[in-house]
Amino acid sequence: MIIGLGNRGFVRKSGQSAIALGSNLGDSRTILESSLKILDQTPGISVIAQSSWYQTEPVGPPQPDYLNGCALLKVEISPLELLERLLAIEAKFGRVRQERWGPRILDLDLLLFDDLILETANLKIPHPYFRERAFVLVPLAEIAPNWIDPISGKAIGQLMQEVDCSGVTKIEN
Ligand SMILES: Nc1ncnc2c1ncn2[C@@H]1O[C@H](COP(=O)(O)OP(=O)(O)OP(=O)(O)O)[C@@H](O)[C@H]1O
Ligand SMILES: Nc1nc2c(c(=O)[nH]1)N=C(CO)CN2
């Protein structure tokens, strides 16, 4: 377990990462599928697993249901570089930040990076809210149930058991 010392600290240049994908504006299914293809074609990033898509009730201000999913990436870049790639893809799809937790065309969150714990101004790993989000834990448990959260020491499958998953519905196809 490596504690990041901000930008000056030890930062890995490769690893396995888990990301969350979400969208509740536009043609969400196409947007999410396309963003995964772009990620897989990005130098230093390979998509090695993806979950089913889930229709999820919005957490936060009233807004349309989301389409959510998770993916596992093998990366040859640092966590900070990975975040930059994720933000660039969001911008490519025209994501503009308005109200916090408001509706968005595309949201790509960096959930986990091996067993890294990193706390910088722009990047916190593990994602600070993932443990309480069924819209993250259900798809993530589908593809990585045994990944251990380096802060709680619990497996993803166990974390999922601890939240109310009633607002998360798997899309079959
Ligand atoms: N693990 C992380 N994954 C993605 N962004 C992160 C992470 N940690 C910190 N950030 C920072 O959060 C900023 C705001 O992200 P964003 O606007 O997508 O938040 P949000 O998705 O609305 O809320 P939430 O953080 O609850 O998912 C990003 O610009 C990024 O610098
Ligand atoms: N169901 C759902 N609710 C949300 C989501 C999301 O992806 N899915 N993202 C948010 C901000 O990150 C806030 N609320």
Short mmCIF file of C-alpha atoms and ligand atoms in Angstrom, two decimals:
data_model
loop_
_atom_site.label_atom_id
_atom_site.label_comp_id
_atom_site.label_asym_id
_atom_site.label_seq_id
_atom_site.Cartn_x
_atom_site.Cartn_y
_atom_site.Cartn_z
CA MET A 1 0.00 0.00 0.00
CA ILE A 2 1.63 3.21 -1.20
CA ILE A 3 0.43 6.51 0.21
CA GLY A 4 0.70 9.16 -2.50
CA LEU A 5 2.64 12.23 -1.41
CA GLY A 6 0.78 14.47 -3.83
CA ASN A 7 2.32 15.14 -7.22
CA ARG A 8 5.82 14.74 -5.81
CA GLY A 9 5.10 11.35 -4.36
CA PHE A 10 5.68 7.86 -5.67
CA VAL A 11 3.39 7.35 -8.67
CA ARG A 12 3.13 4.02 -10.45
CA LYS A 13 3.45 3.87 -14.22
CA SER A 14 1.42 0.68 -14.75
CA GLY A 15 -1.26 -1.41 -13.12
CA GLN A 16 -4.84 -2.61 -13.21
CA SER A 17 -7.57 -0.05 -12.79
CA ALA A 18 -11.35 -0.15 -12.34
CA ILE A 19 -13.49 2.68 -13.73
CA ALA A 20 -17.16 3.59 -13.49
CA LEU A 21 -19.10 4.84 -16.51
CA GLY A 22 -22.33 6.80 -16.34
CA SER A 23 -24.61 8.84 -18.57
CA ASN A 24 -28.15 10.24 -18.34
CA LEU A 25 -28.23 12.63 -21.27
CA GLY A 26 -28.32 11.80 -24.97
CA ASP A 27 -28.01 8.29 -26.42
CA SER A 28 -26.34 6.95 -23.28
CA ARG A 29 -25.81 3.38 -24.50
CA THR A 30 -23.99 4.55 -27.64
CA ILE A 31 -22.00 7.15 -25.70
CA LEU A 32 -20.83 4.61 -23.09
CA GLU A 33 -19.98 1.90 -25.66
CA SER A 34 -18.07 4.46 -27.75
CA SER A 35 -16.12 5.79 -24.75
CA LEU A 36 -14.95 2.24 -23.96
CA LYS A 37 -13.79 1.78 -27.57
CA ILE A 38 -11.88 5.08 -27.39
CA LEU A 39 -10.28 4.02 -24.10
CA ASP A 40 -9.21 0.67 -25.57
CA GLN A 41 -7.64 2.49 -28.55
CA THR A 42 -5.77 4.91 -26.26
CA PRO A 43 -2.00 4.18 -26.04
CA GLY A 44 -1.17 2.61 -22.69
CA ILE A 45 -4.75 1.50 -21.96
CA SER A 46 -6.46 -1.88 -22.66
CA VAL A 47 -10.02 -2.68 -21.65
CA ILE A 48 -9.79 -6.21 -20.19
CA ALA A 49 -13.35 -6.58 -18.87
CA GLN A 50 -16.65 -4.71 -18.93
CA SER A 51 -19.85 -5.21 -16.95
CA SER A 52 -23.39 -5.33 -18.23
CA TRP A 53 -25.19 -1.99 -18.48
CA TYR A 54 -27.58 -1.07 -15.69
CA GLN A 55 -30.49 1.37 -15.53
CA THR A 56 -30.15 3.17 -12.20
CA GLU A 57 -32.23 5.61 -10.19
CA PRO A 58 -30.44 8.97 -9.86
CA VAL A 59 -28.63 9.72 -6.59
CA GLY A 60 -28.72 13.47 -5.88
CA PRO A 61 -30.89 16.16 -7.48
CA PRO A 62 -33.99 15.03 -9.46
CA GLN A 63 -32.88 14.06 -12.99
CA PRO A 64 -33.37 11.25 -15.51
CA ASP A 65 -32.33 7.66 -14.68
CA TYR A 66 -28.71 6.86 -15.51
CA LEU A 67 -27.13 4.14 -17.55
CA ASN A 68 -24.17 2.83 -15.53
CA GLY A 69 -21.48 0.21 -15.87
CA CYS A 70 -17.90 -0.57 -14.87
CA ALA A 71 -14.79 -1.72 -16.71
CA LEU A 72 -11.37 -3.13 -15.84
CA LEU A 73 -8.34 -1.58 -17.54
CA LYS A 74 -4.75 -2.76 -17.86
CA VAL A 75 -2.71 0.45 -18.04
CA GLU A 76 0.93 1.38 -18.74
CA ILE A 77 0.41 4.97 -17.54
CA SER A 78 0.21 6.61 -14.11
CA PRO A 79 -3.04 7.19 -12.20
CA LEU A 80 -2.79 10.93 -12.91
CA GLU A 81 -2.25 10.29 -16.63
CA LEU A 82 -5.24 7.90 -16.60
CA LEU A 83 -7.42 10.59 -15.00
CA GLU A 84 -6.32 13.05 -17.69
CA ARG A 85 -7.36 10.55 -20.41
CA LEU A 86 -10.75 10.04 -18.73
CA LEU A 87 -11.41 13.78 -18.48
CA ALA A 88 -10.33 14.27 -22.11
CA ILE A 89 -12.84 11.63 -23.28
CA GLU A 90 -15.61 13.29 -21.22
CA ALA A 91 -14.73 16.63 -22.89
CA LYS A 92 -14.69 14.94 -26.33
CA PHE A 93 -18.33 14.00 -25.77
CA GLY A 94 -19.12 17.60 -24.83
CA ARG A 95 -19.34 17.14 -21.06
CA VAL A 96 -19.72 20.54 -19.41
CA ARG A 97 -19.76 20.73 -15.63
CA GLN A 98 -22.83 22.61 -14.42
CA GLU A 99 -24.46 21.72 -11.10
CA ARG A 100 -22.62 19.22 -8.95
CA TRP A 101 -24.16 15.75 -9.35
CA GLY A 102 -26.37 17.13 -12.10
CA PRO A 103 -27.22 15.30 -15.35
CA ARG A 104 -24.32 14.59 -17.71
CA ILE A 105 -23.63 13.17 -21.11
CA LEU A 106 -20.69 11.12 -19.81
CA ASP A 107 -19.01 10.55 -16.44
CA LEU A 108 -15.87 8.44 -16.19
CA ASP A 109 -14.68 7.92 -12.61
CA LEU A 110 -11.41 6.26 -11.57
CA LEU A 111 -12.45 3.84 -8.81
CA LEU A 112 -9.37 1.72 -8.01
CA PHE A 113 -5.75 1.37 -9.16
CA ASP A 114 -4.25 -1.88 -7.85
CA ASP A 115 -4.04 -1.41 -4.05
CA LEU A 116 -3.05 2.25 -4.34
CA ILE A 117 -4.26 4.87 -1.89
CA LEU A 118 -3.74 8.34 -3.39
CA GLU A 119 -4.94 11.66 -2.05
CA THR A 120 -4.16 14.73 -4.17
CA ALA A 121 -6.11 17.87 -4.97
CA ASN A 122 -7.24 16.50 -8.33
CA LEU A 123 -7.31 12.76 -7.72
CA LYS A 124 -8.46 10.57 -4.86
CA ILE A 125 -8.05 6.78 -5.15
CA PRO A 126 -10.06 4.77 -4.22
CA HIS A 127 -12.91 7.04 -5.42
CA PRO A 128 -14.19 8.61 -2.19
CA TYR A 129 -17.88 7.69 -2.64
CA PHE A 130 -17.72 4.32 -4.39
CA ARG A 131 -18.42 2.28 -1.22
CA GLU A 132 -21.90 3.80 -0.83
CA ARG A 133 -22.93 3.70 -4.51
CA ALA A 134 -24.97 0.68 -5.62
CA PHE A 135 -24.77 2.07 -9.19
CA VAL A 136 -21.01 1.46 -8.96
CA LEU A 137 -20.82 -1.60 -6.69
CA VAL A 138 -23.34 -3.77 -8.59
CA PRO A 139 -21.59 -3.54 -11.99
CA LEU A 140 -18.14 -3.67 -10.36
CA ALA A 141 -19.03 -6.82 -8.38
CA GLU A 142 -20.13 -8.42 -11.65
CA ILE A 143 -16.56 -8.24 -13.03
CA ALA A 144 -14.31 -7.93 -9.94
CA PRO A 145 -16.11 -9.32 -6.85
CA ASN A 146 -12.88 -10.29 -5.12
CA TRP A 147 -10.95 -7.00 -5.57
CA ILE A 148 -10.03 -5.78 -2.09
CA ASP A 149 -10.72 -2.13 -1.25
CA PRO A 150 -7.37 -1.02 0.21
CA ILE A 151 -9.02 1.28 2.75
CA SER A 152 -11.82 -0.89 4.19
CA GLY A 153 -10.05 -4.21 3.52
CA LYS A 154 -13.38 -5.55 2.22
CA ALA A 155 -13.96 -7.30 -1.12
CA ILE A 156 -16.17 -5.53 -3.67
CA GLY A 157 -18.74 -8.33 -3.41
CA GLN A 158 -18.98 -7.76 0.34
CA LEU A 159 -19.28 -3.97 -0.07
CA MET A 160 -22.16 -4.56 -2.48
CA GLN A 161 -23.97 -6.69 0.11
CA GLU A 162 -23.86 -3.69 2.45
CA VAL A 163 -25.81 -1.24 0.27
CA ASP A 164 -29.40 -1.09 -0.99
CA CYS A 165 -29.29 -2.24 -4.62
CA SER A 166 -33.03 -1.88 -5.31
CA GLY A 167 -32.53 1.11 -7.65
CA VAL A 168 -30.17 -0.77 -9.98
CA THR A 169 -31.64 -2.88 -12.81
CA LYS A 170 -29.53 -4.97 -15.16
CA ILE A 171 -30.26 -4.48 -18.88
CA GLU A 172 -30.41 -7.94 -20.45
CA ASN A 173 -28.83 -8.13 -23.92
N1 LIG B 1 -11.14 9.06 -8.51
C1 LIG B 1 -11.55 10.10 -9.28
N2 LIG B 1 -12.15 9.86 -10.47
C2 LIG B 1 -12.57 10.91 -11.24
N3 LIG B 1 -12.43 12.22 -10.92
C3 LIG B 1 -11.83 12.47 -9.74
C4 LIG B 1 -11.37 11.44 -8.87
N4 LIG B 1 -10.83 12.00 -7.77
C5 LIG B 1 -10.94 13.31 -7.93
N5 LIG B 1 -11.53 13.62 -9.11
C6 LIG B 1 -11.78 14.99 -9.57
O1 LIG B 1 -13.19 15.24 -9.52
C7 LIG B 1 -13.42 16.32 -10.43
C8 LIG B 1 -14.88 16.50 -10.64
O2 LIG B 1 -15.40 15.29 -11.16
P1 LIG B 1 -16.93 15.27 -11.56
O3 LIG B 1 -17.42 16.63 -11.91
O4 LIG B 1 -17.11 14.16 -12.54
O5 LIG B 1 -17.59 14.87 -10.17
P2 LIG B 1 -19.00 14.14 -10.14
O6 LIG B 1 -18.87 12.90 -10.98
O7 LIG B 1 -20.10 15.08 -10.46
O8 LIG B 1 -19.12 13.77 -8.62
P3 LIG B 1 -18.50 12.47 -7.96
O9 LIG B 1 -17.07 12.85 -7.67
O10 LIG B 1 -19.34 12.30 -6.74
O11 LIG B 1 -18.60 11.31 -8.91
C9 LIG B 1 -12.59 15.90 -11.63
O12 LIG B 1 -12.25 17.00 -12.42
C10 LIG B 1 -11.36 15.26 -10.99
O13 LIG B 1 -10.27 16.17 -11.01
N1 LIG B 2 -27.74 6.60 -10.59
C1 LIG B 2 -26.71 7.47 -10.63
N2 LIG B 2 -26.74 8.58 -9.88
C2 LIG B 2 -25.68 9.44 -9.92
C3 LIG B 2 -24.57 9.19 -10.75
C4 LIG B 2 -24.57 8.01 -11.53
O1 LIG B 2 -23.61 7.72 -12.29
N3 LIG B 2 -25.64 7.20 -11.45
N4 LIG B 2 -23.50 10.05 -10.76
C5 LIG B 2 -23.50 11.13 -9.97
C6 LIG B 2 -22.33 12.02 -9.93
O2 LIG B 2 -21.15 11.34 -10.07
C7 LIG B 2 -24.63 11.47 -9.10
N5 LIG B 2 -25.70 10.55 -9.15
#
